[in-house]
C-alpha cells in the first residue's frame, strides 16, 4: 500500500487536494437541486436529497483520500511529511505551506471521518435550506483541515478565522431556540481570543532576524512556522506576553475554566451535526494550538513554574468542576457539554505535565473524546428527532422500547466514563499515569473524576433508559433505522478498536510526542522525571 | 500467531502442552457473550422508519408489548412470564461455553500437576497494548498456581451456576440477555485472574464491575433495581480510584507494571517505607470497593436486587473475591508493608464483626446471605492481610462452594415461593423469611444441602468452612507473637495487640455467624409454615436442573476443606493447597512471619481448634434455644422492631448517613454553588457585559445587564457625530495645532 | 519690514479663525473665511518681497480659489436657507449620527 501511494505521487498532492476538494464541493452543492420554499420541509419533499447525497459523496471521497495518509505516513521520521510549499504573498513573507506530523495526521483523519458522519447524520434533521447547510459543512471542513495542516503562521490564522463563519451560521440558522445568543456568544468569545493571537503572529512574523536575499539584507517578514520555532528572537518578557496572547486564543477554544461558558450554550443550541463537529473537532483545535504553537514557540514562558502550575491547576479544576456541574444538568446535551469541559481538562493536564506518557495520553484523549462524544451527540440527536425534548426527565424506561438505542447509548457512555476495554480508558490512564510523575497531587485530584463521571453518566442513562416506563409518549418511540445504525457502527468499532488495540495509533504519534517533550524540556530546562534504571 | 512467550532462561515447561491454549479460556465465554447478545438483540429489535422526524403518528407497532423483561406482562415486576423464542439455543450456548472452559481448565491443571514443581509462571504475550515511551503494557496472560486455583473456581462454580440459571430464569423474556451478561462476566473475571500485569488485571476488575452493574439492574424497570446497579458501579469506582493511584505510584517509583517486574524491583524501595505502604493502602482501597469491606461495602446488600444466581456467582463466589486475589497476587508488596498489612487485618476483622451483627436482624433471606458474604470476606482479608495468603485463598475457595450453595439454595426456595404466589396472584414478598417456615417438608433435598452449607459456614468439622476458618484464625493468633506485623505499630498501637484484637473479633463474628445462619435455617425450613394455606399447595422442590448443581456444591462443601488439612490433624493430605501455592506466596509468607513460619505446638493447635468448634456449636445451640419460629408472623402483619434490633435491621443507618454526608452535599454544592453560583451567576454575568442578551433567561431577580458596556462605548462614540459644523471646525483647528506642535517639538 | 507684515497677517488670520469658530451666522463665518484667505495672501506678498516673485503668483491662485469657493459656499447657504429658513449654524445638524 505504501509503495502504491508513492508511485502515484500521493505525498505531493494529497494535502492541497484535501483542502481544495471541500471548497469545490461547497460550490457544487450550493447550486445543486432546487432551492426550498419558505417553510418547506425539504426532507419530506425530496428537495434535500440532491445536496445531502452530493455532500456526503464528497465527504466520502475526502475520507477515502485521507485514509491513504495512514499508510503513507512514516512513523519514524521526525520532520514534516506530505509537505507542500508555495509562495503566497511574497512582499510580506507569507507562504502557503502545508505539512503533517504525527499529531496533525491523527487530527486530519479524525476530521475527515467525523465530517463524513456528520453529513450522513444530518439527513433527516436538517429540513430547510439544505443546500446552504451542506455547503457550509464543506467550507467548515476546509477551514479545520487548514488549521491542522498549516505550517505558515498567517495561513494558520486565516484558516482559524475561516472556520468561525460557517460555524456561526450553522448554529445561528439551524439551531435551537436560543441559537442567536449562543452563536453570538461563541463568535465573540473566540474572536476576542483570536485577535490577540493575530497581534502575536504579526509580531512573530516581523521580528525575525534580518534575512538576506542575494546578498542584500532585507527586512521581509517571515511567517513560516519553522522560522518562528527556530530563529525568532524575543526577550523573556516579550515571550511571556506572546505566550499570553496565544494562550488566551486557545484557552477559549479548549475550553479552559473559566472561559468555558460559551460551550454549553453553543452545544445545546446547535443542530446535531453542529454539536458533533464542535465537540469532536473544533475543541481539539484549541489543544492542537497549544501543542503546535503556544508551548513549542515559547517554552520558557510556558514552563515557568508559576505559569505551568496555574495552567495545571486550571486544568484539574476544569476536570472536577466540569464533572460536578454535569451531575446536576437537567438537559442531556448540556450534561455532555460540561463533560467535554471535563475531558478536555485531561488534555491540558497531559500537555503541561510534559511526560511522554501524559502527552500521548492527551493526544489519545483528543481522539477518543472525538469519537465518544461525537457518538453521544449523534444518539441524543436521534432521540431528539423522535421526541423533540432533551430533558432527561421526559424519558424513563425506554430501553424496553428501543433496545438497540439503549445498547449503543450504554456502550458509548461507558466509553466516556473510561471503562477499560473502551477507548476512553487508554487516554485517561496514560494522562494520569504520565502526569503523576510530575504533578502527583494534581493527578490524584484529577483521578477522582473517574468516580464523578460514572455518577453523572450512569445516573443520566438510568433516568433515560431504565426505571419504569411511565410516560405514554415514550411508549411508541421507534428504534434506530438502517441509516442510523450504519452511522453508529464505525463509531462503535472505533471505540472498541482503540480500546483494545491502540498501538498503531500510538506508534504514529510517538515521534511527534517525544519531539514535543524533548524540545520543550531542553529549551526551558524543565526537569521532568528522569529515571535512573 | 501473535504469541510470544516470556523470555525466561529456556522455554517454560508448560509450553507446547495444552496450557498454550490459555488464551482460549476467556475467549470461550466471550464467544458466548457475542452469540447470546446477538440472539437477544435480533429478536427484540425492529428497524425504525427512515425519517424519524416526520409526523408518522403510530409509526412503530406497540413495541411496549415486547417486554424485554423490564416489567411483567402480569404486572409482576420480578418475574414476568414469557419464555424467549431462542431460549433453547441460549441454554446450549450459555452453560455450554462454561463447561467447555472448565474442561479446558481441568486439562491445563492436569498438565501443571504433571510437571511436579513449577517455579516460574507461564506467561503468554499476545500483543503490545499501550506502548508509550518507557511505559510498556502488554496484553499478556500469566498462569501460575494461584491463577490456576482461581480459574478452576470461576469456571467450575460458574458452570454450575449457569446450569442452575437455565432453570431459574427459564420463563424470563430477557433470557438471552441474561446469559450474555453472565458469559461476559466470566470473561472479565478470567481476564482478571489471568492478567500478567496490573492494567490487564484492571480491565477484568472494571469489567466485572460493569457486568455486575448490568446484572444487578437486570430487571431495570424497577427503579430500585436500577438504583442498586448504579450504586454498585459508583461505589466500586471509588475503590478503582485507589487502584489507579496505586498503579501510578508503582510506575512512578519502579517503572514497571507487570507482576514479574514489580516483584523483582519492589525490593529497591525501603521496607515498610511510606511509598510501599501507600501503594498497598491504595490497592486495599480498591479491594474495599470490589470486595465490599468497610467503608465501601454498602453496595453489596443492595445488589441482592439482581437475580439470585447472579448473587451466587458474582457476589459470593467470584467478583467479590477479586480483592482477596489482588492482595494474594501482590503478596510481595504487602509483605514489605507491615502497617498496610495491619490495616487490612483490622478492617477485615471489623467488617467481619460488623456485617455479622447486621445479619442477625435481617428478614430477607438474601440480605442475610449478603451480609454473611461481607462478613466472610472480612475473614479472607484477615487471612491475606496477616501474611497467611494460603489461608485467605483457602477460605476463598471453600466460601465459593458453600456460599454459592446457600445462594442457589435460597434461590430454589424463592423460586418455589414465587411459583406459589404466582398461582394465587398474591403480591407478598417471596424473599422474606417471615413468609416462609417449615419448608423442609416441601423441599427436603434443598433443606439437607442448605444445612450442609450452614454447618460449613459455621465452621463445624468435617465441613469445608471449618478448616479454612480455623486456619485463618489460627494464623492470626500465631502471628500475633511472631511476625513483622506484630513488631510494627498501627497508629501507635503495637501490632500484636491489633492481631489479638482481630482474633477476638474473629471469634465473636464466628459465633454470630453460627447464630444468624441457624436462625435463617430455622425460620425458613423449620417450624410452622406461614406462606398461606392456598399457596402451600404449590410449594415443591425445584426442577433437577436447579437441584443438580446444588448437590455438586453440597459435596464440595463437605470435601472442600480436605484440600488443606492442618498438620495437627493427620487425617488426609496435609497442606495440599499450601504446598501448591508455595512458589507464588511462600517467600512473602516467610517474610511476614519474620523469617520462620510460626509453628504451634500440637497442644496449642488442638486448643485453637477446640475453641473454634465450641463457638460454632454454641452459636447453633443458642439459636435453637432462643429463637421460636412459632412466634413469627408473616411479613404483612409483622410488628416493627425496636431498640437495638431496629438499629441492626436498619443496618446501623449507614446508607442514610452516606446519603446525608456525601451524596446530598455533593449534589447540592454542584447545583447551587458551582452551576448556579459560579457558572451562571458569575461568569455568564461578566460576559453579558459584552454580549447583547435580549432573549436570555436571566436568573430570577437578576438585572438584565444587556451588554451595557458595549452600548456605553457606542454611545460615547455616537457623540462625535453631532452633525454640528461648528464642532467639526473646532476639532479641525485643534487637530492642526496638535500636528504643528508635534512637528515643531520633534 | 517682514516681521511687521507677518505679524499683521497673523493677527488678521487669528481674527478670522476666531470668527469661524465662534460666530453663529453662516454669512459672517464666510466673511471670516475670506478674512483668513486674505491674511494668507498678505503673508505671501510679504514673503515675495524677500524671496522672489513666486509668492505673488501664489496670491493669484489663492484669490481664484477664494472666489470660486465663495460662490459655491454662498450657493449652499442659500439652499440651506430655503430648506431651514435660517442661517444660524447651531440649528443645522442634518449630519447628526
PDB file of N, CA, C and O in Angstrom, chain A residues 348-401:
ATOM      1  N   UNK A 348      -5.355  19.146  28.694  1.00  0.00           N
ATOM      2  CA  UNK A 348      -4.463  20.226  29.149  1.00  0.00           C
ATOM      3  C   UNK A 348      -3.527  19.719  30.236  1.00  0.00           C
ATOM      4  O   UNK A 348      -2.350  20.061  30.271  1.00  0.00           O
ATOM      5  N   UNK A 349      -4.072  18.886  31.115  1.00  0.00           N
ATOM      6  CA  UNK A 349      -3.229  18.304  32.158  1.00  0.00           C
ATOM      7  C   UNK A 349      -2.097  17.514  31.526  1.00  0.00           C
ATOM      8  O   UNK A 349      -0.925  17.634  31.914  1.00  0.00           O
ATOM      9  N   UNK A 350      -2.447  16.718  30.529  1.00  0.00           N
ATOM     10  CA  UNK A 350      -1.438  15.886  29.888  1.00  0.00           C
ATOM     11  C   UNK A 350      -0.363  16.699  29.198  1.00  0.00           C
ATOM     12  O   UNK A 350       0.826  16.398  29.284  1.00  0.00           O
ATOM     13  N   UNK A 351      -0.773  17.772  28.517  1.00  0.00           N
ATOM     14  CA  UNK A 351       0.200  18.570  27.778  1.00  0.00           C
ATOM     15  C   UNK A 351       1.167  19.240  28.738  1.00  0.00           C
ATOM     16  O   UNK A 351       2.387  19.186  28.560  1.00  0.00           O
ATOM     17  N   UNK A 352       0.630  19.861  29.779  1.00  0.00           N
ATOM     18  CA  UNK A 352       1.511  20.644  30.634  1.00  0.00           C
ATOM     19  C   UNK A 352       2.246  19.804  31.657  1.00  0.00           C
ATOM     20  O   UNK A 352       3.156  20.281  32.310  1.00  0.00           O
ATOM     21  N   UNK A 353       1.851  18.564  31.845  1.00  0.00           N
ATOM     22  CA  UNK A 353       2.618  17.701  32.735  1.00  0.00           C
ATOM     23  C   UNK A 353       3.915  17.256  32.073  1.00  0.00           C
ATOM     24  O   UNK A 353       4.874  16.879  32.743  1.00  0.00           O
ATOM     25  N   UNK A 354       3.915  17.298  30.770  1.00  0.00           N
ATOM     26  CA  UNK A 354       5.144  17.171  29.984  1.00  0.00           C
ATOM     27  C   UNK A 354       5.912  15.883  30.225  1.00  0.00           C
ATOM     28  O   UNK A 354       7.105  15.896  30.527  1.00  0.00           O
ATOM     29  N   UNK A 355       5.262  14.750  30.154  1.00  0.00           N
ATOM     30  CA  UNK A 355       5.989  13.493  30.024  1.00  0.00           C
ATOM     31  C   UNK A 355       5.470  12.810  28.766  1.00  0.00           C
ATOM     32  O   UNK A 355       4.397  13.139  28.282  1.00  0.00           O
ATOM     33  N   UNK A 356       6.219  11.892  28.267  1.00  0.00           N
ATOM     34  CA  UNK A 356       5.804  11.244  27.021  1.00  0.00           C
ATOM     35  C   UNK A 356       4.448  10.569  27.211  1.00  0.00           C
ATOM     36  O   UNK A 356       3.568  10.644  26.352  1.00  0.00           O
ATOM     37  N   UNK A 357       4.280   9.928  28.362  1.00  0.00           N
ATOM     38  CA  UNK A 357       3.005   9.237  28.588  1.00  0.00           C
ATOM     39  C   UNK A 357       1.860  10.232  28.646  1.00  0.00           C
ATOM     40  O   UNK A 357       0.792  10.000  28.087  1.00  0.00           O
ATOM     41  N   UNK A 358       2.080  11.335  29.346  1.00  0.00           N
ATOM     42  CA  UNK A 358       0.953  12.252  29.507  1.00  0.00           C
ATOM     43  C   UNK A 358       0.623  12.933  28.192  1.00  0.00           C
ATOM     44  O   UNK A 358      -0.545  13.168  27.890  1.00  0.00           O
ATOM     45  N   UNK A 359       1.630  13.236  27.378  1.00  0.00           N
ATOM     46  CA  UNK A 359       1.346  13.883  26.096  1.00  0.00           C
ATOM     47  C   UNK A 359       0.659  12.904  25.154  1.00  0.00           C
ATOM     48  O   UNK A 359      -0.325  13.237  24.501  1.00  0.00           O
ATOM     49  N   UNK A 360       1.170  11.676  25.076  1.00  0.00           N
ATOM     50  CA  UNK A 360       0.489  10.682  24.247  1.00  0.00           C
ATOM     51  C   UNK A 360      -0.928  10.459  24.761  1.00  0.00           C
ATOM     52  O   UNK A 360      -1.873  10.312  23.980  1.00  0.00           O
ATOM     53  N   UNK A 361      -1.054  10.439  26.066  1.00  0.00           N
ATOM     54  CA  UNK A 361      -2.388  10.289  26.632  1.00  0.00           C
ATOM     55  C   UNK A 361      -3.296  11.428  26.236  1.00  0.00           C
ATOM     56  O   UNK A 361      -4.447  11.222  25.857  1.00  0.00           O
ATOM     57  N   UNK A 362      -2.737  12.646  26.280  1.00  0.00           N
ATOM     58  CA  UNK A 362      -3.541  13.800  25.887  1.00  0.00           C
ATOM     59  C   UNK A 362      -4.000  13.658  24.441  1.00  0.00           C
ATOM     60  O   UNK A 362      -5.154  13.923  24.108  1.00  0.00           O
ATOM     61  N   UNK A 363      -3.102  13.219  23.576  1.00  0.00           N
ATOM     62  CA  UNK A 363      -3.473  13.038  22.180  1.00  0.00           C
ATOM     63  C   UNK A 363      -4.545  11.974  22.044  1.00  0.00           C
ATOM     64  O   UNK A 363      -5.506  12.125  21.280  1.00  0.00           O
ATOM     65  N   UNK A 364      -4.396  10.882  22.798  1.00  0.00           N
ATOM     66  CA  UNK A 364      -5.397   9.826  22.729  1.00  0.00           C
ATOM     67  C   UNK A 364      -6.741  10.336  23.227  1.00  0.00           C
ATOM     68  O   UNK A 364      -7.783  10.016  22.657  1.00  0.00           O
ATOM     69  N   UNK A 365      -6.714  11.143  24.290  1.00  0.00           N
ATOM     70  CA  UNK A 365      -7.979  11.681  24.783  1.00  0.00           C
ATOM     71  C   UNK A 365      -8.620  12.547  23.712  1.00  0.00           C
ATOM     72  O   UNK A 365      -9.838  12.517  23.522  1.00  0.00           O
ATOM     73  N   UNK A 366      -7.798  13.292  22.989  1.00  0.00           N
ATOM     74  CA  UNK A 366      -8.362  14.124  21.937  1.00  0.00           C
ATOM     75  C   UNK A 366      -9.098  13.271  20.915  1.00  0.00           C
ATOM     76  O   UNK A 366     -10.224  13.566  20.516  1.00  0.00           O
ATOM     77  N   UNK A 367      -8.447  12.197  20.497  1.00  0.00           N
ATOM     78  CA  UNK A 367      -9.082  11.340  19.510  1.00  0.00           C
ATOM     79  C   UNK A 367     -10.299  10.639  20.099  1.00  0.00           C
ATOM     80  O   UNK A 367     -11.389  10.614  19.520  1.00  0.00           O
ATOM     81  N   UNK A 368     -10.107  10.089  21.278  1.00  0.00           N
ATOM     82  CA  UNK A 368     -11.192   9.316  21.876  1.00  0.00           C
ATOM     83  C   UNK A 368     -12.405  10.167  22.192  1.00  0.00           C
ATOM     84  O   UNK A 368     -13.537   9.746  21.988  1.00  0.00           O
ATOM     85  N   UNK A 369     -12.139  11.359  22.702  1.00  0.00           N
ATOM     86  CA  UNK A 369     -13.258  12.240  23.005  1.00  0.00           C
ATOM     87  C   UNK A 369     -14.017  12.560  21.733  1.00  0.00           C
ATOM     88  O   UNK A 369     -15.254  12.643  21.737  1.00  0.00           O
ATOM     89  N   UNK A 370     -13.252  12.737  20.640  1.00  0.00           N
ATOM     90  CA  UNK A 370     -13.917  12.985  19.371  1.00  0.00           C
ATOM     91  C   UNK A 370     -14.887  11.870  19.022  1.00  0.00           C
ATOM     92  O   UNK A 370     -16.018  12.112  18.619  1.00  0.00           O
ATOM     93  N   UNK A 371     -14.444  10.638  19.219  1.00  0.00           N
ATOM     94  CA  UNK A 371     -15.309   9.514  18.884  1.00  0.00           C
ATOM     95  C   UNK A 371     -16.470   9.373  19.856  1.00  0.00           C
ATOM     96  O   UNK A 371     -17.628   9.291  19.457  1.00  0.00           O
ATOM     97  N   UNK A 372     -16.158   9.314  21.149  1.00  0.00           N
ATOM     98  CA  UNK A 372     -17.234   9.025  22.103  1.00  0.00           C
ATOM     99  C   UNK A 372     -18.236  10.157  22.195  1.00  0.00           C
ATOM    100  O   UNK A 372     -19.447   9.917  22.183  1.00  0.00           O
ATOM    101  N   UNK A 373     -17.752  11.390  22.323  1.00  0.00           N
ATOM    102  CA  UNK A 373     -18.703  12.479  22.475  1.00  0.00           C
ATOM    103  C   UNK A 373     -19.456  12.713  21.179  1.00  0.00           C
ATOM    104  O   UNK A 373     -20.641  13.047  21.193  1.00  0.00           O
ATOM    105  N   UNK A 374     -18.776  12.522  20.052  1.00  0.00           N
ATOM    106  CA  UNK A 374     -19.498  12.601  18.797  1.00  0.00           C
ATOM    107  C   UNK A 374     -20.622  11.589  18.752  1.00  0.00           C
ATOM    108  O   UNK A 374     -21.759  11.904  18.380  1.00  0.00           O
ATOM    109  N   UNK A 375     -20.292  10.359  19.177  1.00  0.00           N
ATOM    110  CA  UNK A 375     -21.320   9.324  19.180  1.00  0.00           C
ATOM    111  C   UNK A 375     -22.463   9.691  20.114  1.00  0.00           C
ATOM    112  O   UNK A 375     -23.637   9.510  19.794  1.00  0.00           O
ATOM    113  N   UNK A 376     -22.117  10.235  21.283  1.00  0.00           N
ATOM    114  CA  UNK A 376     -23.156  10.628  22.227  1.00  0.00           C
ATOM    115  C   UNK A 376     -24.086  11.667  21.625  1.00  0.00           C
ATOM    116  O   UNK A 376     -25.310  11.562  21.725  1.00  0.00           O
ATOM    117  N   UNK A 377     -23.489  12.662  20.973  1.00  0.00           N
ATOM    118  CA  UNK A 377     -24.334  13.702  20.399  1.00  0.00           C
ATOM    119  C   UNK A 377     -25.204  13.158  19.271  1.00  0.00           C
ATOM    120  O   UNK A 377     -26.357  13.560  19.113  1.00  0.00           O
ATOM    121  N   UNK A 378     -24.662  12.248  18.506  1.00  0.00           N
ATOM    122  CA  UNK A 378     -25.487  11.625  17.464  1.00  0.00           C
ATOM    123  C   UNK A 378     -26.686  10.925  18.078  1.00  0.00           C
ATOM    124  O   UNK A 378     -27.825  11.068  17.633  1.00  0.00           O
ATOM    125  N   UNK A 379     -26.411  10.164  19.148  1.00  0.00           N
ATOM    126  CA  UNK A 379     -27.510   9.431  19.769  1.00  0.00           C
ATOM    127  C   UNK A 379     -28.548  10.389  20.346  1.00  0.00           C
ATOM    128  O   UNK A 379     -29.755  10.175  20.206  1.00  0.00           O
ATOM    129  N   UNK A 380     -28.070  11.443  20.993  1.00  0.00           N
ATOM    130  CA  UNK A 380     -29.009  12.426  21.526  1.00  0.00           C
ATOM    131  C   UNK A 380     -29.848  13.010  20.394  1.00  0.00           C
ATOM    132  O   UNK A 380     -31.061  13.185  20.516  1.00  0.00           O
ATOM    133  N   UNK A 381     -29.175  13.294  19.287  1.00  0.00           N
ATOM    134  CA  UNK A 381     -29.898  13.838  18.152  1.00  0.00           C
ATOM    135  C   UNK A 381     -30.967  12.892  17.649  1.00  0.00           C
ATOM    136  O   UNK A 381     -32.078  13.299  17.306  1.00  0.00           O
ATOM    137  N   UNK A 382     -30.627  11.601  17.638  1.00  0.00           N
ATOM    138  CA  UNK A 382     -31.595  10.631  17.137  1.00  0.00           C
ATOM    139  C   UNK A 382     -32.835  10.575  18.005  1.00  0.00           C
ATOM    140  O   UNK A 382     -33.962  10.531  17.520  1.00  0.00           O
ATOM    141  N   UNK A 383     -32.615  10.588  19.324  1.00  0.00           N
ATOM    142  CA  UNK A 383     -33.786  10.503  20.194  1.00  0.00           C
ATOM    143  C   UNK A 383     -34.543  11.829  20.173  1.00  0.00           C
ATOM    144  O   UNK A 383     -35.767  11.868  20.340  1.00  0.00           O
ATOM    145  N   UNK A 384     -33.812  12.916  19.918  1.00  0.00           N
ATOM    146  CA  UNK A 384     -34.478  14.215  19.863  1.00  0.00           C
ATOM    147  C   UNK A 384     -35.384  14.309  18.641  1.00  0.00           C
ATOM    148  O   UNK A 384     -36.472  14.879  18.702  1.00  0.00           O
ATOM    149  N   UNK A 385     -34.926  13.728  17.535  1.00  0.00           N
ATOM    150  CA  UNK A 385     -35.758  13.751  16.335  1.00  0.00           C
ATOM    151  C   UNK A 385     -37.092  13.064  16.571  1.00  0.00           C
ATOM    152  O   UNK A 385     -38.087  13.375  15.934  1.00  0.00           O
ATOM    153  N   UNK A 386     -37.088  12.092  17.501  1.00  0.00           N
ATOM    154  CA  UNK A 386     -38.307  11.345  17.732  1.00  0.00           C
ATOM    155  C   UNK A 386     -39.199  11.993  18.784  1.00  0.00           C
ATOM    156  O   UNK A 386     -40.406  11.962  18.684  1.00  0.00           O
ATOM    157  N   UNK A 387     -38.556  12.559  19.782  1.00  0.00           N
ATOM    158  CA  UNK A 387     -39.360  13.029  20.909  1.00  0.00           C
ATOM    159  C   UNK A 387     -39.301  14.527  21.135  1.00  0.00           C
ATOM    160  O   UNK A 387     -40.027  15.063  21.950  1.00  0.00           O
ATOM    161  N   UNK A 388     -38.409  15.196  20.428  1.00  0.00           N
ATOM    162  CA  UNK A 388     -38.320  16.658  20.492  1.00  0.00           C
ATOM    163  C   UNK A 388     -38.135  17.203  21.895  1.00  0.00           C
ATOM    164  O   UNK A 388     -38.662  18.248  22.231  1.00  0.00           O
ATOM    165  N   UNK A 389     -37.402  16.500  22.714  1.00  0.00           N
ATOM    166  CA  UNK A 389     -37.043  17.055  24.004  1.00  0.00           C
ATOM    167  C   UNK A 389     -35.681  16.519  24.398  1.00  0.00           C
ATOM    168  O   UNK A 389     -35.336  15.391  24.068  1.00  0.00           O
ATOM    169  N   UNK A 390     -34.912  17.366  25.057  1.00  0.00           N
ATOM    170  CA  UNK A 390     -33.618  16.895  25.523  1.00  0.00           C
ATOM    171  C   UNK A 390     -33.593  16.753  27.038  1.00  0.00           C
ATOM    172  O   UNK A 390     -32.573  16.415  27.602  1.00  0.00           O
ATOM    173  N   UNK A 391     -34.683  17.055  27.665  1.00  0.00           N
ATOM    174  CA  UNK A 391     -34.720  16.990  29.118  1.00  0.00           C
ATOM    175  C   UNK A 391     -34.767  15.537  29.568  1.00  0.00           C
ATOM    176  O   UNK A 391     -35.584  14.752  29.101  1.00  0.00           O
ATOM    177  N   UNK A 392     -33.885  15.208  30.475  1.00  0.00           N
ATOM    178  CA  UNK A 392     -33.773  13.828  30.929  1.00  0.00           C
ATOM    179  C   UNK A 392     -35.066  13.354  31.555  1.00  0.00           C
ATOM    180  O   UNK A 392     -35.479  12.201  31.403  1.00  0.00           O
ATOM    181  N   UNK A 393     -35.740  14.260  32.245  1.00  0.00           N
ATOM    182  CA  UNK A 393     -36.928  13.824  32.975  1.00  0.00           C
ATOM    183  C   UNK A 393     -38.079  13.462  32.042  1.00  0.00           C
ATOM    184  O   UNK A 393     -39.044  12.853  32.470  1.00  0.00           O
ATOM    185  N   UNK A 394     -37.965  13.825  30.760  1.00  0.00           N
ATOM    186  CA  UNK A 394     -39.047  13.456  29.843  1.00  0.00           C
ATOM    187  C   UNK A 394     -39.002  11.995  29.460  1.00  0.00           C
ATOM    188  O   UNK A 394     -39.927  11.498  28.843  1.00  0.00           O
ATOM    189  N   UNK A 395     -37.913  11.342  29.788  1.00  0.00           N
ATOM    190  CA  UNK A 395     -37.763   9.965  29.363  1.00  0.00           C
ATOM    191  C   UNK A 395     -37.977   9.018  30.539  1.00  0.00           C
ATOM    192  O   UNK A 395     -38.588   9.372  31.511  1.00  0.00           O
ATOM    193  N   UNK A 396     -37.448   7.843  30.416  1.00  0.00           N
ATOM    194  CA  UNK A 396     -37.612   6.872  31.504  1.00  0.00           C
ATOM    195  C   UNK A 396     -38.060   5.536  30.960  1.00  0.00           C
ATOM    196  O   UNK A 396     -39.086   5.435  30.319  1.00  0.00           O
ATOM    197  N   UNK A 397     -37.243   4.520  31.184  1.00  0.00           N
ATOM    198  CA  UNK A 397     -37.643   3.165  30.839  1.00  0.00           C
ATOM    199  C   UNK A 397     -37.669   2.856  29.363  1.00  0.00           C
ATOM    200  O   UNK A 397     -38.232   1.846  28.951  1.00  0.00           O
ATOM    201  N   UNK A 398     -37.047   3.700  28.527  1.00  0.00           N
ATOM    202  CA  UNK A 398     -37.221   3.450  27.102  1.00  0.00           C
ATOM    203  C   UNK A 398     -36.362   2.306  26.573  1.00  0.00           C
ATOM    204  O   UNK A 398     -36.446   1.970  25.403  1.00  0.00           O
ATOM    205  N   UNK A 399     -35.521   1.717  27.433  1.00  0.00           N
ATOM    206  CA  UNK A 399     -34.717   0.598  26.951  1.00  0.00           C
ATOM    207  C   UNK A 399     -35.607  -0.544  26.478  1.00  0.00           C
ATOM    208  O   UNK A 399     -35.229  -1.334  25.613  1.00  0.00           O
ATOM    209  N   UNK A 400     -36.797  -0.626  27.045  1.00  0.00           N
ATOM    210  CA  UNK A 400     -37.699  -1.695  26.604  1.00  0.00           C
ATOM    211  C   UNK A 400     -38.218  -1.437  25.196  1.00  0.00           C
ATOM    212  O   UNK A 400     -38.557  -2.357  24.453  1.00  0.00           O
ATOM    213  N   UNK A 401     -38.303  -0.175  24.848  1.00  0.00           N
ATOM    214  CA  UNK A 401     -38.918   0.170  23.565  1.00  0.00           C
ATOM    215  C   UNK A 401     -37.873   0.290  22.458  1.00  0.00           C
ATOM    216  O   UNK A 401     -38.156  -0.004  21.307  1.00  0.00           O
TER     217      UNK A 401
END
